[in-house]
Coordinates of C-alpha atoms and ligand atoms in Angstrom, one line a residue:
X9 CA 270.6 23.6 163.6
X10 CA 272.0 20.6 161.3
X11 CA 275.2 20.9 160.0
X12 CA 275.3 20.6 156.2
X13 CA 277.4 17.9 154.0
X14 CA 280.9 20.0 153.6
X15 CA 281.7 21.7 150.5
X16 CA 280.0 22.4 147.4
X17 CA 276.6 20.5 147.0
X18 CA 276.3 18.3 144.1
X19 CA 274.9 20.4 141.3
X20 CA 271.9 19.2 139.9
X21 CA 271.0 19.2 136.5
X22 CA 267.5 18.7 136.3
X23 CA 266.7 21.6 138.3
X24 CA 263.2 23.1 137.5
X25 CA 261.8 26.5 137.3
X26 CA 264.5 28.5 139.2
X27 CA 264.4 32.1 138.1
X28 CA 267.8 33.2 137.6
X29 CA 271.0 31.2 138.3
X30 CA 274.2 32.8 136.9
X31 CA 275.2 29.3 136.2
X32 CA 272.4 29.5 133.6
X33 CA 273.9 32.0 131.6
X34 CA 276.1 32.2 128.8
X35 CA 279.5 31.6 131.1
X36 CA 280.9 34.3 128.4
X37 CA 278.4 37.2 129.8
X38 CA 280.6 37.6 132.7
X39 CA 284.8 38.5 132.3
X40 CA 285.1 37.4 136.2
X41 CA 283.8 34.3 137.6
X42 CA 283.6 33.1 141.2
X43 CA 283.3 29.6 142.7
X44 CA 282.4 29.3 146.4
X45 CA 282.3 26.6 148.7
X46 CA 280.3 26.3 151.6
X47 CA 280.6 24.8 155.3
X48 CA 279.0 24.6 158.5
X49 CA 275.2 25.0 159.0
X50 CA 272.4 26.1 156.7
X51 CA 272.6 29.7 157.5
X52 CA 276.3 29.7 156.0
X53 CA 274.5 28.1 152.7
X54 CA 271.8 31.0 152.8
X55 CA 274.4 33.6 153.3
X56 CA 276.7 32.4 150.0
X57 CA 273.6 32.7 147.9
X58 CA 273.3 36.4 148.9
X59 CA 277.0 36.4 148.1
X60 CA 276.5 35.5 145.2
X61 CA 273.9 38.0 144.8
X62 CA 275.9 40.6 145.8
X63 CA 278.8 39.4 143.4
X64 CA 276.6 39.0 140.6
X65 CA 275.8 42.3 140.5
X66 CA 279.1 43.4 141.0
X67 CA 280.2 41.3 137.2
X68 CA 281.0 37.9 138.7
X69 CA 279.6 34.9 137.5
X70 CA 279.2 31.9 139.4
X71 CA 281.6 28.7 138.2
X72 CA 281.9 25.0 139.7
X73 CA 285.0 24.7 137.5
X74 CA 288.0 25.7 139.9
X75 CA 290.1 26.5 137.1
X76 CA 287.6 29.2 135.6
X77 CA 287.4 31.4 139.0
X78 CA 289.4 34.4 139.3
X79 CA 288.2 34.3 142.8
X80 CA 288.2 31.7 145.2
X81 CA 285.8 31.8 148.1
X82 CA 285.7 29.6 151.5
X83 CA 282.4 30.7 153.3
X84 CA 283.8 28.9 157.1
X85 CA 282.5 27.4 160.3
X86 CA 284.5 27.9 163.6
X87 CA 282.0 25.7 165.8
X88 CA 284.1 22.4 166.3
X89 CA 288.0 22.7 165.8
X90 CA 287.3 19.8 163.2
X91 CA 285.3 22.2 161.5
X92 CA 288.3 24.9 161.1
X93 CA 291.1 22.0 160.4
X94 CA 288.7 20.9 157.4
X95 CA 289.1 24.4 156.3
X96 CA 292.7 24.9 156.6
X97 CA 293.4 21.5 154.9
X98 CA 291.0 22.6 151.9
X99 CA 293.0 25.7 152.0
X100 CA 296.4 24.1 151.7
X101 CA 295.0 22.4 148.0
X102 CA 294.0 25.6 146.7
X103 CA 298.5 26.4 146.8
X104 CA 299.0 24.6 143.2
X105 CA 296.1 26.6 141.2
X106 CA 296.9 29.5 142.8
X107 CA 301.0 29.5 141.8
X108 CA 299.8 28.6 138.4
X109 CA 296.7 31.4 138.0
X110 CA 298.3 35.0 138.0
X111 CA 296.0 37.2 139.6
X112 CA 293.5 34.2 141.3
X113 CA 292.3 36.3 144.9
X114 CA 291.6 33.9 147.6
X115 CA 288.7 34.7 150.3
X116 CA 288.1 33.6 153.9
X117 CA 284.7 34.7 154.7
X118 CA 281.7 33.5 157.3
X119 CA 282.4 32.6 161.0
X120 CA 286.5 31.2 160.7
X121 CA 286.6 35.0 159.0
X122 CA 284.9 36.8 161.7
X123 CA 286.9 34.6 164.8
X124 CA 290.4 34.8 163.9
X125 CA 290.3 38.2 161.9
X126 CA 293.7 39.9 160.7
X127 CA 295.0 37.2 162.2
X128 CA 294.1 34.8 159.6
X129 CA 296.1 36.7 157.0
X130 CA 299.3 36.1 158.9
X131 CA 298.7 32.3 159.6
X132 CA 297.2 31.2 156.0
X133 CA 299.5 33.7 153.3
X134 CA 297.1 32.2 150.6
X135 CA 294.3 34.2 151.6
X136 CA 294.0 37.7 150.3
X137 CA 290.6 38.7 151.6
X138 CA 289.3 38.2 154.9
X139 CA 285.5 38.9 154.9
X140 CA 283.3 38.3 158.5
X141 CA 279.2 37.7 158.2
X142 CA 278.2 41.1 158.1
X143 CA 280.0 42.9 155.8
X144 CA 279.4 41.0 152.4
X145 CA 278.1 44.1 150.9
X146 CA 281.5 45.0 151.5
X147 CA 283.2 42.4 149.0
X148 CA 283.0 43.9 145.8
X149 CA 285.1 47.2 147.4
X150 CA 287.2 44.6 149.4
X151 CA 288.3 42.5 145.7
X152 CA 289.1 45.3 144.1
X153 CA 291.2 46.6 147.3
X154 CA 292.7 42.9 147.4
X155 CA 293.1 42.9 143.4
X156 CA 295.7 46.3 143.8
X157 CA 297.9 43.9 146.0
X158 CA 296.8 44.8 149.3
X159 CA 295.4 42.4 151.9
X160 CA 291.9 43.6 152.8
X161 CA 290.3 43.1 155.8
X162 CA 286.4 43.7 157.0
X163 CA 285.1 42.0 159.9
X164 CA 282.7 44.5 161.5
X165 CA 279.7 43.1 163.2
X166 CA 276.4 44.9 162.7
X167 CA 273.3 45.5 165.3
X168 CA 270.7 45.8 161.7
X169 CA 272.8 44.2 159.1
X170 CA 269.8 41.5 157.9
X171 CA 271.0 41.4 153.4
X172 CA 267.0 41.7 154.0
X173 CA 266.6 43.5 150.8
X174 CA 269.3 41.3 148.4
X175 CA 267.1 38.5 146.4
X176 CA 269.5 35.3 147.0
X177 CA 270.9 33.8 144.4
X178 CA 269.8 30.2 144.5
X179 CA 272.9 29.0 143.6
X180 CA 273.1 24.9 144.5
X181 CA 269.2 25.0 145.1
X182 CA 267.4 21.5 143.5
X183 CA 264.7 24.1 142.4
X184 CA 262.3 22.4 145.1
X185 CA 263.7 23.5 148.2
X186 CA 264.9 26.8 149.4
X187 CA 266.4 28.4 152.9
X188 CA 265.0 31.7 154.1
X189 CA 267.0 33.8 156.7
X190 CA 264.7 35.7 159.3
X191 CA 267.3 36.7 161.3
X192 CA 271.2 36.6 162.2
X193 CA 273.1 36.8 165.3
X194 CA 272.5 35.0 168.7
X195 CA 271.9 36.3 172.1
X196 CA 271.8 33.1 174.3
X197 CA 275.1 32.9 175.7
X198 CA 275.5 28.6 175.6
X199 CA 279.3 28.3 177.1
X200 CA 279.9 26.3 174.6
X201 CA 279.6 28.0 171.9
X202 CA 281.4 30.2 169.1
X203 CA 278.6 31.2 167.2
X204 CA 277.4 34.7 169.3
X205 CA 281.2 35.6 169.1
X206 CA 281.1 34.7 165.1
X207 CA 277.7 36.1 164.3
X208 CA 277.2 38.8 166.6
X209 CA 273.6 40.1 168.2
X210 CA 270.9 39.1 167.0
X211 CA 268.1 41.0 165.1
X212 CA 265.0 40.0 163.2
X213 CA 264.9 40.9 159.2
X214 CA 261.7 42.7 158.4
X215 CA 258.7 40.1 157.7
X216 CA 257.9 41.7 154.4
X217 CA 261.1 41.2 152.9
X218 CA 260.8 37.6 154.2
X219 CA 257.0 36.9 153.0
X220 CA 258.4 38.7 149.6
X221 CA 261.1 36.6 149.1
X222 CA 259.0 33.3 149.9
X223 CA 256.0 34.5 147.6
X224 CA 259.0 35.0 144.8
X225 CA 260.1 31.4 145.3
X226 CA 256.5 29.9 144.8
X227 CA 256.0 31.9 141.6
X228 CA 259.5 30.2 140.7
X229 CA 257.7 26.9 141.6
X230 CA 259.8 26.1 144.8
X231 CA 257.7 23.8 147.0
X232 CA 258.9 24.2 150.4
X233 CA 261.3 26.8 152.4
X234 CA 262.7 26.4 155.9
X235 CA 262.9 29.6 158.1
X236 CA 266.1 29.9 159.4
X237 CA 267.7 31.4 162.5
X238 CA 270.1 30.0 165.6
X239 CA 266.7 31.1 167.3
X240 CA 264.1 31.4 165.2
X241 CA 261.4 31.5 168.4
X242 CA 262.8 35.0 169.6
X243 CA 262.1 36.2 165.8
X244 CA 260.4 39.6 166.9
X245 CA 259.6 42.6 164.5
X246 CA 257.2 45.6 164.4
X247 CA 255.9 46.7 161.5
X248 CA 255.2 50.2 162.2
X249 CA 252.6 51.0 159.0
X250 CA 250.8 48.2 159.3
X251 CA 251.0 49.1 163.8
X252 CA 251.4 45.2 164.1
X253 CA 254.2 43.2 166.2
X254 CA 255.1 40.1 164.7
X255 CA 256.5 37.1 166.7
X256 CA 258.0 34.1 164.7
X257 CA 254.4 31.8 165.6
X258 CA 252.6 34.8 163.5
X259 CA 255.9 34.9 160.9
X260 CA 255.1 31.3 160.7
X261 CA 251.4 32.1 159.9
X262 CA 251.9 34.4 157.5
X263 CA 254.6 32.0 155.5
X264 CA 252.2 29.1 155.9
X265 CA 249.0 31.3 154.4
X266 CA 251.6 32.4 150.9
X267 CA 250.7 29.0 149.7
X268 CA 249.0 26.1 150.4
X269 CA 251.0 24.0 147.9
X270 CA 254.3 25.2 150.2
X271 CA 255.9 23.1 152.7
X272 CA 257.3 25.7 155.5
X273 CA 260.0 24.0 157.9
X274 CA 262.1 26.3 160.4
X275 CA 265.3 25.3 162.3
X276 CA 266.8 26.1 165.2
X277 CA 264.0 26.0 167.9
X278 CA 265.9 27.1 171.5
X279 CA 263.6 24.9 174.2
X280 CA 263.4 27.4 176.2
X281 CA 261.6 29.5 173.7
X282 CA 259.3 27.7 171.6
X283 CA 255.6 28.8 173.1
X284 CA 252.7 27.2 172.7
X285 CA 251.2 29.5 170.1
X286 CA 253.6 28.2 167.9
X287 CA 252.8 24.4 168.3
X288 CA 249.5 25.7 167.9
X289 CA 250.1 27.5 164.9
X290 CA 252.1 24.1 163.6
X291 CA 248.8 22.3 164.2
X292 CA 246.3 24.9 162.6
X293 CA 247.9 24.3 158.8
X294 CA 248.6 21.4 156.9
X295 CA 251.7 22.8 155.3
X296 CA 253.7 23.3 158.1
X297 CA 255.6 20.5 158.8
X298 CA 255.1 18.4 162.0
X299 CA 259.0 18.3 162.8
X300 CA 261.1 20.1 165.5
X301 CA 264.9 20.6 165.8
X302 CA 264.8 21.1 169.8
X303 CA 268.3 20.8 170.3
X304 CA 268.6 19.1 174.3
X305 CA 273.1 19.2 174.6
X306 CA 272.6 17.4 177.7
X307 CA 270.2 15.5 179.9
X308 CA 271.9 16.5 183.3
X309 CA 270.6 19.2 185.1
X310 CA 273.8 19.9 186.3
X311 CA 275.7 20.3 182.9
X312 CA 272.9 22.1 181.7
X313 CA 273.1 24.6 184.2
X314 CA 276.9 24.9 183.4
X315 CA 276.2 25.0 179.5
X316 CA 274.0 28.1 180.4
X317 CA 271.2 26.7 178.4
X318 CA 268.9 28.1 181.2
X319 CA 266.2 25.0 181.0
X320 CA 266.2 21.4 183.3
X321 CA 265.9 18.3 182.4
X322 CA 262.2 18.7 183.5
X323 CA 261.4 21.9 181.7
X324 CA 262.7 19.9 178.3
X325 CA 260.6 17.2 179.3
X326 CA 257.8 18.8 179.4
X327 CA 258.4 20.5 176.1
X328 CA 258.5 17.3 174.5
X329 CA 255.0 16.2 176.3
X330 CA 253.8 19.1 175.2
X331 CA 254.6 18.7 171.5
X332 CA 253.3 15.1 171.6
X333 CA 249.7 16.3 173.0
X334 CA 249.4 19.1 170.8
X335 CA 251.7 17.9 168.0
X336 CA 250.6 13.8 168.0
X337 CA 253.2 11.9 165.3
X338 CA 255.3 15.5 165.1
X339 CA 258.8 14.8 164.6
X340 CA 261.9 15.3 167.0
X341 CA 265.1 15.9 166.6
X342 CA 268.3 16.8 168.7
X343 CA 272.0 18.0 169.4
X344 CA 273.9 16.6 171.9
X345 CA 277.2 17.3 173.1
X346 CA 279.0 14.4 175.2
X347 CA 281.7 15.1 177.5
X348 CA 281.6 19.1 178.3
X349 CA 283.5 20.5 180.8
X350 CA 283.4 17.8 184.2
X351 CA 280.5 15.9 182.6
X352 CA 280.2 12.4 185.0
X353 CA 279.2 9.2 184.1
X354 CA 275.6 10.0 186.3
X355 CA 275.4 13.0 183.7
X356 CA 276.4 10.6 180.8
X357 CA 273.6 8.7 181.8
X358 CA 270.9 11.7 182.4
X359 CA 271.7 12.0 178.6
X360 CA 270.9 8.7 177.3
X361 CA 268.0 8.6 179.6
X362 CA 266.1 11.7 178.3
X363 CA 267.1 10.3 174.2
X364 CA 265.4 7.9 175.4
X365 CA 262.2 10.1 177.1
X366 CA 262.5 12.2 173.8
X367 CA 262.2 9.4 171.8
X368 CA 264.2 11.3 169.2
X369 CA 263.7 10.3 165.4
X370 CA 267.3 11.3 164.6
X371 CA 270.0 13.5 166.1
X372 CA 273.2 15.0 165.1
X373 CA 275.6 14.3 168.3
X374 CA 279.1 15.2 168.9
X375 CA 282.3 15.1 171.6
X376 CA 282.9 18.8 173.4
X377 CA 285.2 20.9 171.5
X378 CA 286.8 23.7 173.3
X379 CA 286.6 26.9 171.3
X380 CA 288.9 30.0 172.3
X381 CA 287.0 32.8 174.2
X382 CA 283.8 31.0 175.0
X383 CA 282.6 31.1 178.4
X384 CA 283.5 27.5 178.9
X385 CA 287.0 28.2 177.6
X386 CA 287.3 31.2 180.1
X387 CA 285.6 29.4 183.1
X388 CA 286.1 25.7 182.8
X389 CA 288.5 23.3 182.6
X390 CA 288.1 20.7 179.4
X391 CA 289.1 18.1 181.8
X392 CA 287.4 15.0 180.0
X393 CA 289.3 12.9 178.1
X394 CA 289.0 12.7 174.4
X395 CA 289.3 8.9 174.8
X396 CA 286.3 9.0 177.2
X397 CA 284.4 12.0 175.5
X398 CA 284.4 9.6 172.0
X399 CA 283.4 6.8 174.1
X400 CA 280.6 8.3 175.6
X401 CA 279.7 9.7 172.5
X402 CA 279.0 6.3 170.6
X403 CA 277.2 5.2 173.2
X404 CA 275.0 7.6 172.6
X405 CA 275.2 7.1 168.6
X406 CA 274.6 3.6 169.2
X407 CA 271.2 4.4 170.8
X408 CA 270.6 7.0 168.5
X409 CA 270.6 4.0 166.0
X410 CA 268.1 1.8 167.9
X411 CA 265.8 5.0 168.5
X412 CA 265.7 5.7 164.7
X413 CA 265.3 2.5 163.7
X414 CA 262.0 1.8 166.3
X415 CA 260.9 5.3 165.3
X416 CA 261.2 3.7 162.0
X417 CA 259.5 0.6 162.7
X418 CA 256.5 2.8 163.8
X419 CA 255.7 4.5 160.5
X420 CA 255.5 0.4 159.1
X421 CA 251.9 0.3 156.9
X422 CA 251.3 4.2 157.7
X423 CA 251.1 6.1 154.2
X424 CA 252.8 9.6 154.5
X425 CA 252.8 12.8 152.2
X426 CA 255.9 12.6 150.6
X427 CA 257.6 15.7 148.4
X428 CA 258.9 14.5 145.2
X429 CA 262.9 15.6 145.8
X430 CA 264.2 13.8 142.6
X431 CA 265.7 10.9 142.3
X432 CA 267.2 8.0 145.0
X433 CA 270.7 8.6 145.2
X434 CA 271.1 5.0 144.8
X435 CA 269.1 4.1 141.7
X436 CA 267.1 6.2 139.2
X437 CA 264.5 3.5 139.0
X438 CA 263.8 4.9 142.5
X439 CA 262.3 8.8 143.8
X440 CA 263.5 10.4 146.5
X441 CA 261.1 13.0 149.1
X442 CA 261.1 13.6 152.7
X443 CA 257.5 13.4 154.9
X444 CA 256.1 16.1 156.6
X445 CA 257.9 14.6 159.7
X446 CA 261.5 15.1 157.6
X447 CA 262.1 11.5 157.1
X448 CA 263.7 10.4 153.9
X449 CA 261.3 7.9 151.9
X450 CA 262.4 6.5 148.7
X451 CA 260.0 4.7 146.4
X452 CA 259.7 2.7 143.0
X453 CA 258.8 5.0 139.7
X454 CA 256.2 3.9 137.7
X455 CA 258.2 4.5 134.6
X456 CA 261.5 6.2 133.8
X457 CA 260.2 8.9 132.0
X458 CA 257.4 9.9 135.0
X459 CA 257.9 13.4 135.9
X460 CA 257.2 13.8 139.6
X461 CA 259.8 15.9 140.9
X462 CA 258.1 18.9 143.3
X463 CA 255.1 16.7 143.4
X464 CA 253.2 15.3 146.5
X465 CA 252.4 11.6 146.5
X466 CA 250.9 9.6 149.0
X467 CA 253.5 6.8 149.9
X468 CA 252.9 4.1 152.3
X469 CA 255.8 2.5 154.1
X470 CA 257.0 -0.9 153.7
X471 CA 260.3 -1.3 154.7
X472 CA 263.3 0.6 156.0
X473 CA 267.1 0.5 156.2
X474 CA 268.8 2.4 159.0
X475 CA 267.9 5.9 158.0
X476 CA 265.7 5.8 155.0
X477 CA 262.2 4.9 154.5
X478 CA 261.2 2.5 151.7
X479 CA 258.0 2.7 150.5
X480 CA 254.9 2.4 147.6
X481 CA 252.8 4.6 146.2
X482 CA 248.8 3.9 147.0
X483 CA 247.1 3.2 144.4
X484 CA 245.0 5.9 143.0
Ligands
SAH2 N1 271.5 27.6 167.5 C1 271.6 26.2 167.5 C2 272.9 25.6 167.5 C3 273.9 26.0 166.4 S1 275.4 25.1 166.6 C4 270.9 25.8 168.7 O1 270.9 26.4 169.7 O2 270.5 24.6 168.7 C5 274.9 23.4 166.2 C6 275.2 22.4 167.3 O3 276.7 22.3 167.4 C7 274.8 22.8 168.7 O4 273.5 22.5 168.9 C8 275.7 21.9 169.5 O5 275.2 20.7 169.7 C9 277.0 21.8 168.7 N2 278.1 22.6 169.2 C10 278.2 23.9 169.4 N3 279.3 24.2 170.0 C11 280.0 23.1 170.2 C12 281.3 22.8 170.8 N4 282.0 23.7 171.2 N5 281.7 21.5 170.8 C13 280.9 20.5 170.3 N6 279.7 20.7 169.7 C14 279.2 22.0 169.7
SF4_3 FE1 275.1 28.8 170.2 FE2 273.3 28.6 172.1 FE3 273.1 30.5 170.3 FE4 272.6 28.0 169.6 S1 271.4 29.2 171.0 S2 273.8 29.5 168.5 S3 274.0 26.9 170.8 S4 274.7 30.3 171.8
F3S4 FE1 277.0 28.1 161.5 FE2 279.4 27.2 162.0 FE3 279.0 29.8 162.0 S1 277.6 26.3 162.7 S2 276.9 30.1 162.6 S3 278.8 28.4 160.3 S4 280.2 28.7 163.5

């Protein structure tokens, strides 16, 4: 799954229709306010807005002002060490509003949280509260423990824990788009990586909490949600009234059939999972969106094997001739890891060639990063050299770039379905919305006062920088 921009997304003022944001609110309605920042991958974003659910209801109010928070709140990834050195830094700047705040609690929660534990407390003395991802209905019990003066501490992993019930709190949402959790937890067992140690097993929520809470955001006039799970292909739940076993390609259908007028995405698709029935059930309805995350790591057969991510090269391959018959203009997108564990040039080279097979629209690519207690960390030596693993890793950047850009060249003179975000980043003359195929296309407004945000406009593309599409609208 894409990792997000760090920190706390840019809040936007223009949001529409959102149905309850404590931000909203008169700041004096609550005595306590918290202010959370968020890092690592979406499901760390969907899990602070049931935070702030669960906080809400306990009397705080959300703040983006530092100063105002009586509790600070670091929701943590643990997958790279990069990822845990950002943290610590942030940490270290929190010190000088802490000294001068009598009473300010500090929080670790998320994976960091649920890896390091106790632990934490000793290393960083800032933090009062450590909180791992399943026991945020624990925080408001934990605060006040941590608000007597003792350190508190809850890390428990849970086999059901799903916050399937709490209503998120949409707390940075643009008021268009909207993450919904359908599961937690991971049982593949990648060497690699943290994330089963950090989130525990993994369990489907029940589908009628989910089909709830996406039928709530429509009526609150978001236009698209994105399903998310590190697996969302092994989503699996019986619903024993209705005598009916629901696998994530009918999950998918029943998300897709809530709305036409809603854009359904889902990230992380596992290649060895994603059936058939699903591509299918991407093809059968317009508003599912012809894009897959299908995550390849590496293109050697022999790394693969050691990454335990239980496909081949070939079996991927197919996958993604598959998706084009079935899927034709759909999408794809990948990880990949350069310089794991006694990677060779020959498996270096395995991995640019199958970019290259895959044809990949984008990817999110990084160097090997050792993480204590993985499988890899107990059973291999990191014996690649982080001059060689960078090295290897622009290289495949660098074709990453020419692969976007052809992929790019392709959509020249096509005309696209394009969701009205808001504006371009760059220039309010400009809108901003993402095809059904996730590409960014930014087009000229009419006038400045045109309301178009959470529309759908047919654009047709003109031009392109390196990652963006420019484009027109048709003429209607
Ligand atoms: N469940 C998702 C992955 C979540 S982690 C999936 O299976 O695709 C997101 C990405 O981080 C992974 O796909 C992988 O490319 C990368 N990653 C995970 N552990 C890593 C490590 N130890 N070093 C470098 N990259 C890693
Ligand atoms: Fe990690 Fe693999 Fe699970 Fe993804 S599928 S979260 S890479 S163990
Ligand atoms: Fe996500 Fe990072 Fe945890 S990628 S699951 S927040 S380790």
């Amino acid at each position: 799954m894409d990792l997000m921009a760090i920190g706390d997304k840019v809040h936007d003022e223009t949001r529409q229709g959102e149905a309850f944001s404590p931000f909203a609110n008169d700041p004096n309605r609550y005595a306590k306010h918290f202010y959370i920042e968020s890092y690592g991958c979406a499901m760390n974003f969907a899990d602070s807005e049931v935070i702030a659910s669960i906080l809400n209801n306990a009397g705080f109010g959300a703040t983006r002002n530092l100063e105002e928070a009586s509790l600070i709140l670091l929701n943590t990834c643990s997958i790279r060490e990069k990822a845990e050195q950002t943290v610590r830094k942030r940490l270290t700047e929190f010190r000088k509003i802490k000294e001068k705040t009598p009473g300010l609690l500090i929080g670790m929660l998320g994976c960091m949280a649920e890896r390091l534990k106790a632990q934490l407390l000793e290393e960083e003395k800032l933090v009062d509260l450590v909180v791992g991802p399943d026991a945020y209905r624990s925080l408001p019990a934990l605060i006040e423990e941590a608000g007597s003066g003792q350190k508190a501490v809850n890390v428990l992993l849970s086999r059901d824990e799903t916050y399937g019930d709490i209503a998120p709190i949409r707390i940075d949402s643009n008021g268009i788009s909207a993450f919904v959790s359908i599961m937690r937890g991971c049982n593949n067992m990648c060497s690699f990586c943290v994330v089963p140690f950090t989130r525990g097993r993994e369990r489907s929520r029940d589908a009628n909490s989910i089909l709830h809470e996406v039928s709530n955001l429509v009526e609150n006039g978001y236009k698209e949600v994105t399903l998310l799970g590190q697996n969302v292909d092994s989503y699996y739940w019986i619903d024993e009234q209705k005598d009916e076993t629901i696998t994530f390609a009918l999950l998918l259908e029943k998300v897709a059939l809530v709305s036409p007028d809603l854009r359904v995405r889902f990230s992380t698709s596992h290649p060895k999972d994603i059936t058939d029935e699903v591509l299918h059930t991407i093809a059968k309805y317009e508003n599912i969106c012809k894009y897959i995350h299908l995550p390849v790591q590496s293109g050697s057969n022999r790394v693969l094997q050691l990454m335990n991510r239980t496909y081949t090269r070939e079996w991927y391959m197919a996958k993604v001739d598959r998706i084009r018959e079935l899927l034709p203009g759909c999408g794809i997108s990948s990880d990949i890891i350069t310089g794991f564990c006694t990677e060779t040039e020959d498996d270096h080279r395995d991995t640019l060639d199958i970019m290259r097979y895959s044809g990949y629209d984008m990817s999110y690519m990084y160097f090997y990063s050792e993480r204590p207690g993985t499988l890899a960390a107990r059973r291999y030596t990191d014996d690649i050299p982080e001059e060689v693993k960078k090295r290897r890793l622009q290289e495949v950047v660098d074709l990453q770039g020419i692969l976007s850009t052809q992929s790019n060249q392709n959509d020249l003179g096509k005309t696209f379905k394009v969701l009205v975000e808001g504006n371009s980043r760059k220039n309010e003359q400009e809108w901003m919305g993402r095809t059904s195929q996730n590409k960014v296309l930014v087009f000229p407004k009419k006038n400045i006062d045109e309301q178009l945000k959470g529309s759908y406009v047919m654009v047709k593309v003109t031009g392109h920088t390196r990652t963006t599409l420019l484009g027109e609208r048709n003429k209607e």
